[in-house]
């Protein structure tokens, strides 16, 4: 299946915000207003799906409502891109109900992360279209320490040139949406080179636990030749991350994986460089491959935007690590 790149965003474009996981009801008013202002400063106009505020016992909406909003966003010729409200736990419920011909016939930017990985993987597997792991609409409601996230979002979704990634100077892991002022950025240790080698290939991945929900389904992308980007949230203790990574590396095609990039872990996971070295070292599938960890993607901030289905070049070894996204 050929890879399809959606058109880049331009100033003046209309963005549709949808809630394929949790409802917009969860988002505080202050965060909403800041997010809307930030996106307007990028030159983007906003519209919202009809069902973004519906909330059931799981603070989500019905499968039918969420499918309808996603289909409407892709079908509307005025909509240039789609942002998700926030993550959650149930986006995979939508996959059997989606009209893949409709989605594939209207390529456009789709950006979000965490539970949205299920949709991104499904879109890639069923249509070949590139989507983007990056901030939700609600992520733009962060008042402070958003500069790197904004720059990386714009570089990936408005620009065409190669993206040379580099570690952020500082990072945060806090409930910023509860207190926008009481925040203390941490100095960044930089990237962790855990395996030496060079590779190039198609990016597959996102949230590791969400991706594991797709094993054995027609919504799991081909892993052959892929450079995996994986991350997980505070619920993923080291032993949990270890077993889910093992499961991914046991999937068909994983014997031809070209490299592995791992996003920064939240403090609550208890993950350390030493533990992650043990986990990576225990995987014979990763021997001889470049493995780089502690990158700026996942559930901490700042957060790069990267193309799921795009192309990347990775090198790790004695002279350091480099990551260059060449097609996005």
Tab-separated table of C-alpha atoms in Angstrom:
chain	number	residue	atom	x	y	z
A	1	UNK	CA	0.000	0.000	0.000
A	2	UNK	CA	1.340	3.411	-0.988
A	3	UNK	CA	1.973	6.010	1.705
A	4	UNK	CA	-0.274	9.081	1.434
A	5	UNK	CA	0.823	12.420	2.894
A	6	UNK	CA	-2.053	14.794	3.684
A	7	UNK	CA	-1.750	18.434	2.576
A	8	UNK	CA	0.119	20.676	5.021
A	9	UNK	CA	-1.722	23.211	7.132
A	10	UNK	CA	-1.765	26.871	6.130
A	11	UNK	CA	-2.765	30.023	7.956
A	12	UNK	CA	-6.506	30.507	7.646
A	13	UNK	CA	-7.257	26.766	7.571
A	14	UNK	CA	-10.267	25.387	9.421
A	15	UNK	CA	-9.577	22.735	12.067
A	16	UNK	CA	-12.251	20.380	13.388
A	17	UNK	CA	-11.928	19.313	17.032
A	18	UNK	CA	-13.431	15.897	17.809
A	19	UNK	CA	-13.603	13.671	20.896
A	20	UNK	CA	-12.948	10.069	19.832
A	21	UNK	CA	-12.004	9.137	23.414
A	22	UNK	CA	-12.981	11.279	26.415
A	23	UNK	CA	-15.466	14.151	26.300
A	24	UNK	CA	-14.692	17.871	26.181
A	25	UNK	CA	-16.688	18.116	29.420
A	26	UNK	CA	-13.463	17.201	31.243
A	27	UNK	CA	-11.603	20.280	30.024
A	28	UNK	CA	-11.666	23.331	32.360
A	29	UNK	CA	-12.919	26.596	30.895
A	30	UNK	CA	-9.544	28.304	31.351
A	31	UNK	CA	-7.784	25.556	29.409
A	32	UNK	CA	-10.383	25.804	26.622
A	33	UNK	CA	-9.945	29.539	26.191
A	34	UNK	CA	-6.138	29.364	26.203
A	35	UNK	CA	-6.169	26.503	23.675
A	36	UNK	CA	-8.476	28.413	21.337
A	37	UNK	CA	-6.274	31.502	21.586
A	38	UNK	CA	-3.055	29.589	20.961
A	39	UNK	CA	-4.427	27.980	17.827
A	40	UNK	CA	-5.780	31.291	16.597
A	41	UNK	CA	-2.275	32.727	17.007
A	42	UNK	CA	-1.074	29.979	14.661
A	43	UNK	CA	-3.593	31.299	12.128
A	44	UNK	CA	-6.028	28.408	12.494
A	45	UNK	CA	-9.808	28.643	12.702
A	46	UNK	CA	-11.651	26.160	14.917
A	47	UNK	CA	-14.891	24.247	14.687
A	48	UNK	CA	-16.109	21.463	16.966
A	49	UNK	CA	-17.810	18.163	16.341
A	50	UNK	CA	-21.509	17.948	17.176
A	51	UNK	CA	-20.931	15.413	19.951
A	52	UNK	CA	-17.743	16.626	21.698
A	53	UNK	CA	-19.628	17.449	24.921
A	54	UNK	CA	-21.611	14.238	25.230
A	55	UNK	CA	-20.632	12.227	28.299
A	56	UNK	CA	-21.800	8.821	29.474
A	57	UNK	CA	-20.836	6.828	32.587
A	58	UNK	CA	-17.287	6.601	31.197
A	59	UNK	CA	-17.123	10.363	30.425
A	60	UNK	CA	-17.188	9.507	26.737
A	61	UNK	CA	-19.964	9.391	24.165
A	62	UNK	CA	-21.561	6.584	22.208
A	63	UNK	CA	-19.629	4.821	19.479
A	64	UNK	CA	-22.168	6.108	16.962
A	65	UNK	CA	-21.636	9.721	18.063
A	66	UNK	CA	-17.861	9.489	17.922
A	67	UNK	CA	-17.884	7.770	14.522
A	68	UNK	CA	-20.284	10.392	13.174
A	69	UNK	CA	-18.008	13.266	14.247
A	70	UNK	CA	-14.924	11.631	12.757
A	71	UNK	CA	-16.662	10.872	9.466
A	72	UNK	CA	-18.072	14.408	9.296
A	73	UNK	CA	-14.601	15.889	9.830
A	74	UNK	CA	-13.087	13.891	6.978
A	75	UNK	CA	-16.035	14.429	4.649
A	76	UNK	CA	-16.274	18.214	5.117
A	77	UNK	CA	-14.269	19.874	2.297
A	78	UNK	CA	-13.827	23.023	4.411
A	79	UNK	CA	-11.941	21.120	7.118
A	80	UNK	CA	-8.166	21.005	6.550
A	81	UNK	CA	-7.154	19.235	9.737
A	82	UNK	CA	-8.484	17.387	12.758
A	83	UNK	CA	-7.404	17.709	16.393
A	84	UNK	CA	-8.567	15.415	19.178
A	85	UNK	CA	-9.863	16.856	22.455
A	86	UNK	CA	-7.885	14.523	24.728
A	87	UNK	CA	-7.006	10.844	25.046
A	88	UNK	CA	-8.747	8.189	27.101
A	89	UNK	CA	-9.331	4.450	26.900
A	90	UNK	CA	-11.777	3.545	24.156
A	91	UNK	CA	-10.861	4.908	20.718
A	92	UNK	CA	-10.339	1.322	19.499
A	93	UNK	CA	-14.114	0.841	19.768
A	94	UNK	CA	-14.487	2.942	16.631
A	95	UNK	CA	-12.238	0.942	14.328
A	96	UNK	CA	-14.715	-1.689	13.050
A	97	UNK	CA	-17.299	1.038	12.372
A	98	UNK	CA	-15.143	3.416	10.340
A	99	UNK	CA	-15.611	4.033	6.631
A	100	UNK	CA	-12.034	3.564	5.439
A	101	UNK	CA	-12.887	4.468	1.845
A	102	UNK	CA	-14.251	7.816	3.017
A	103	UNK	CA	-11.180	8.492	5.171
A	104	UNK	CA	-8.727	7.423	2.484
A	105	UNK	CA	-10.465	9.548	-0.140
A	106	UNK	CA	-10.072	12.739	1.930
A	107	UNK	CA	-6.511	12.834	3.290
A	108	UNK	CA	-6.052	15.527	5.914
A	109	UNK	CA	-4.043	16.141	9.062
A	110	UNK	CA	-5.176	14.143	12.112
A	111	UNK	CA	-3.230	14.945	15.296
A	112	UNK	CA	-3.378	13.641	18.863
A	113	UNK	CA	-1.639	11.093	21.053
A	114	UNK	CA	-2.099	8.477	23.781
A	115	UNK	CA	-5.388	6.604	23.130
A	116	UNK	CA	-5.544	8.247	19.687
A	117	UNK	CA	-2.753	5.814	18.718
A	118	UNK	CA	-5.518	3.294	17.952
A	119	UNK	CA	-6.976	5.554	15.267
A	120	UNK	CA	-3.574	6.499	13.881
A	121	UNK	CA	-2.511	2.879	13.552
A	122	UNK	CA	-5.818	1.920	11.987
A	123	UNK	CA	-5.680	4.755	9.454
A	124	UNK	CA	-2.153	3.751	8.449
A	125	UNK	CA	-2.989	0.050	8.195
A	126	UNK	CA	-6.209	0.495	6.241
A	127	UNK	CA	-5.516	3.541	4.043
A	128	UNK	CA	-1.750	4.187	4.032
A	129	UNK	CA	-2.381	7.773	5.151
A	130	UNK	CA	0.114	9.505	7.433
A	131	UNK	CA	-1.302	10.917	10.677
A	132	UNK	CA	0.491	12.837	13.419
A	133	UNK	CA	1.312	11.950	16.997
A	134	UNK	CA	1.379	15.277	18.783
A	135	UNK	CA	-0.614	17.603	21.011
A	136	UNK	CA	-4.348	17.374	21.510
A	137	UNK	CA	-6.501	20.487	21.238
A	138	UNK	CA	-6.500	20.611	25.053
A	139	UNK	CA	-2.678	20.470	25.124
A	140	UNK	CA	-2.641	23.984	23.677
A	141	UNK	CA	-4.313	25.155	26.898
A	142	UNK	CA	-0.981	24.990	28.736
A	143	UNK	CA	-0.205	28.565	29.745
A	144	UNK	CA	3.538	28.206	30.375
A	145	UNK	CA	6.380	26.046	29.027
A	146	UNK	CA	4.648	25.310	25.734
A	147	UNK	CA	7.181	26.993	23.436
A	148	UNK	CA	8.975	23.860	22.203
A	149	UNK	CA	5.712	21.973	21.684
A	150	UNK	CA	4.321	24.848	19.609
A	151	UNK	CA	7.476	25.116	17.506
A	152	UNK	CA	7.669	21.382	16.815
A	153	UNK	CA	3.951	21.263	15.940
A	154	UNK	CA	4.339	24.097	13.439
A	155	UNK	CA	7.556	22.690	11.954
A	156	UNK	CA	5.918	19.327	11.274
A	157	UNK	CA	2.422	20.356	10.199
A	158	UNK	CA	3.113	23.612	8.347
A	159	UNK	CA	6.599	22.896	6.974
A	160	UNK	CA	7.973	20.497	4.375
A	161	UNK	CA	11.689	20.254	5.107
A	162	UNK	CA	13.480	17.536	7.089
A	163	UNK	CA	13.152	17.778	10.866
A	164	UNK	CA	16.384	17.462	12.840
A	165	UNK	CA	15.311	16.501	16.344
A	166	UNK	CA	17.244	17.584	19.432
A	167	UNK	CA	16.554	17.226	23.171
A	168	UNK	CA	14.662	20.011	24.900
A	169	UNK	CA	16.598	21.858	27.607
A	170	UNK	CA	13.955	21.197	30.275
A	171	UNK	CA	10.800	19.151	30.731
A	172	UNK	CA	7.772	18.967	32.998
A	173	UNK	CA	5.597	16.200	34.404
A	174	UNK	CA	2.774	17.785	36.355
A	175	UNK	CA	-0.972	18.356	36.453
A	176	UNK	CA	-0.589	21.733	34.797
A	177	UNK	CA	-4.308	21.967	34.031
A	178	UNK	CA	-5.020	22.179	37.780
A	179	UNK	CA	-2.467	24.891	38.536
A	180	UNK	CA	-0.977	26.826	35.636
A	181	UNK	CA	1.435	28.764	37.875
A	182	UNK	CA	2.995	26.249	40.305
A	183	UNK	CA	5.257	24.451	37.878
A	184	UNK	CA	8.932	23.538	38.095
A	185	UNK	CA	10.708	22.485	34.882
A	186	UNK	CA	13.348	19.777	35.293
A	187	UNK	CA	16.730	19.814	33.539
A	188	UNK	CA	16.853	17.317	30.689
A	189	UNK	CA	19.421	14.493	30.851
A	190	UNK	CA	19.417	14.306	27.065
A	191	UNK	CA	18.838	11.202	24.989
A	192	UNK	CA	19.889	7.739	26.145
A	193	UNK	CA	21.699	5.666	23.540
A	194	UNK	CA	20.844	2.067	24.423
A	195	UNK	CA	21.754	0.291	21.188
A	196	UNK	CA	24.226	1.103	18.436
A	197	UNK	CA	23.491	1.183	14.746
A	198	UNK	CA	21.986	3.141	11.882
A	199	UNK	CA	18.575	2.756	10.314
A	200	UNK	CA	15.975	4.406	8.156
A	201	UNK	CA	12.389	3.404	7.750
A	202	UNK	CA	8.715	4.107	8.171
A	203	UNK	CA	7.570	5.334	11.580
A	204	UNK	CA	5.095	3.060	13.367
A	205	UNK	CA	3.979	3.499	16.935
A	206	UNK	CA	2.684	5.882	19.536
A	207	UNK	CA	1.355	4.758	22.891
A	208	UNK	CA	2.647	1.235	23.463
A	209	UNK	CA	-0.238	-0.073	25.585
A	210	UNK	CA	-2.802	1.266	23.111
A	211	UNK	CA	-0.933	-0.250	20.183
A	212	UNK	CA	-1.023	-3.620	21.962
A	213	UNK	CA	-4.836	-3.565	21.764
A	214	UNK	CA	-4.533	-3.996	17.995
A	215	UNK	CA	-2.399	-7.146	17.942
A	216	UNK	CA	-4.041	-9.729	15.703
A	217	UNK	CA	-6.518	-7.243	14.194
A	218	UNK	CA	-6.653	-5.771	10.677
A	219	UNK	CA	-5.870	-2.381	12.229
A	220	UNK	CA	-2.281	-3.233	13.163
A	221	UNK	CA	0.246	-1.668	10.752
A	222	UNK	CA	2.935	-3.751	9.082
A	223	UNK	CA	6.072	-3.739	11.250
A	224	UNK	CA	8.448	-4.880	8.511
A	225	UNK	CA	11.224	-2.303	8.082
A	226	UNK	CA	9.642	0.047	10.628
A	227	UNK	CA	11.389	2.325	13.077
A	228	UNK	CA	9.241	2.025	16.188
A	229	UNK	CA	8.340	5.098	18.246
A	230	UNK	CA	6.853	3.960	21.586
A	231	UNK	CA	5.931	5.617	24.872
A	232	UNK	CA	3.658	4.909	27.817
A	233	UNK	CA	2.022	6.797	30.661
A	234	UNK	CA	2.174	6.746	34.462
A	235	UNK	CA	0.261	3.452	34.644
A	236	UNK	CA	3.071	1.570	32.913
A	237	UNK	CA	5.529	0.340	35.540
A	238	UNK	CA	8.859	-1.030	34.224
A	239	UNK	CA	7.634	-4.631	34.327
A	240	UNK	CA	4.475	-3.658	32.433
A	241	UNK	CA	6.448	-1.771	29.785
A	242	UNK	CA	8.779	-4.776	29.474
A	243	UNK	CA	6.045	-7.278	28.763
A	244	UNK	CA	4.106	-5.067	26.364
A	245	UNK	CA	7.298	-4.282	24.415
A	246	UNK	CA	7.999	-8.033	24.334
A	247	UNK	CA	4.524	-8.632	22.903
A	248	UNK	CA	5.076	-6.019	20.206
A	249	UNK	CA	8.380	-7.603	19.200
A	250	UNK	CA	6.616	-10.960	18.867
A	251	UNK	CA	4.169	-9.665	16.251
A	252	UNK	CA	4.448	-10.787	12.619
A	253	UNK	CA	6.990	-8.659	10.789
A	254	UNK	CA	8.751	-7.510	13.965
A	255	UNK	CA	11.793	-9.586	13.054
A	256	UNK	CA	12.417	-6.929	10.380
A	257	UNK	CA	12.073	-3.878	12.660
A	258	UNK	CA	14.878	-1.427	11.862
A	259	UNK	CA	15.167	0.575	15.086
A	260	UNK	CA	13.464	1.710	18.277
A	261	UNK	CA	12.876	5.171	19.763
A	262	UNK	CA	11.382	5.437	23.255
A	263	UNK	CA	9.643	8.524	24.641
A	264	UNK	CA	10.318	9.953	28.081
A	265	UNK	CA	8.716	8.132	31.016
A	266	UNK	CA	6.621	9.897	33.615
A	267	UNK	CA	8.135	10.016	37.096
A	268	UNK	CA	5.356	7.847	38.563
A	269	UNK	CA	6.421	4.860	36.442
A	270	UNK	CA	9.655	4.446	38.411
A	271	UNK	CA	11.558	3.822	35.188
A	272	UNK	CA	15.297	4.584	35.267
A	273	UNK	CA	17.969	4.425	32.620
A	274	UNK	CA	19.442	1.353	34.308
A	275	UNK	CA	16.119	-0.509	34.288
A	276	UNK	CA	15.472	0.438	30.685
A	277	UNK	CA	18.950	-0.781	29.699
A	278	UNK	CA	18.095	-4.138	31.282
A	279	UNK	CA	14.791	-4.299	29.410
A	280	UNK	CA	16.328	-3.424	26.044
A	281	UNK	CA	19.289	-5.729	26.636
A	282	UNK	CA	16.958	-8.669	27.267
A	283	UNK	CA	15.421	-8.394	23.779
A	284	UNK	CA	17.374	-10.407	21.187
A	285	UNK	CA	15.187	-8.802	18.501
A	286	UNK	CA	16.890	-5.463	19.210
A	287	UNK	CA	20.499	-6.609	18.968
A	288	UNK	CA	22.452	-4.643	16.393
A	289	UNK	CA	19.706	-2.035	16.040
A	290	UNK	CA	19.806	1.639	17.020
A	291	UNK	CA	17.821	2.181	20.224
A	292	UNK	CA	17.450	5.695	21.614
A	293	UNK	CA	15.353	6.609	24.665
A	294	UNK	CA	14.276	9.637	26.703
A	295	UNK	CA	13.021	11.514	23.642
A	296	UNK	CA	10.519	14.357	23.903
A	297	UNK	CA	7.314	12.516	23.093
A	298	UNK	CA	4.672	10.874	25.223
A	299	UNK	CA	2.939	12.044	28.389
A	300	UNK	CA	5.466	14.639	29.547
A	301	UNK	CA	6.053	18.100	28.116
A	302	UNK	CA	7.387	19.407	25.751
A	303	UNK	CA	6.211	17.110	23.031
A	304	UNK	CA	7.387	16.677	19.473
A	305	UNK	CA	4.917	16.120	16.655
A	306	UNK	CA	5.943	13.171	14.493
A	307	UNK	CA	4.348	11.520	11.445
A	308	UNK	CA	2.921	8.042	11.973
A	309	UNK	CA	3.720	6.471	8.614
A	310	UNK	CA	6.365	9.065	7.770
A	311	UNK	CA	10.074	8.369	7.258
A	312	UNK	CA	12.952	8.764	9.712
A	313	UNK	CA	16.712	8.246	9.845
A	314	UNK	CA	18.283	7.192	13.165
A	315	UNK	CA	21.893	6.744	14.219
A	316	UNK	CA	23.295	5.773	17.618
A	317	UNK	CA	26.829	4.933	18.614
A	318	UNK	CA	30.127	6.283	19.842
A	319	UNK	CA	29.652	9.724	18.293
A	320	UNK	CA	26.195	10.191	19.835
A	321	UNK	CA	22.648	9.948	18.626
A	322	UNK	CA	20.806	11.639	15.766
A	323	UNK	CA	17.174	11.514	14.657
A	324	UNK	CA	16.086	13.080	11.376
A	325	UNK	CA	12.505	12.927	10.111
A	326	UNK	CA	12.813	13.028	6.345
A	327	UNK	CA	9.215	12.655	5.155
A	328	UNK	CA	6.267	14.119	6.999
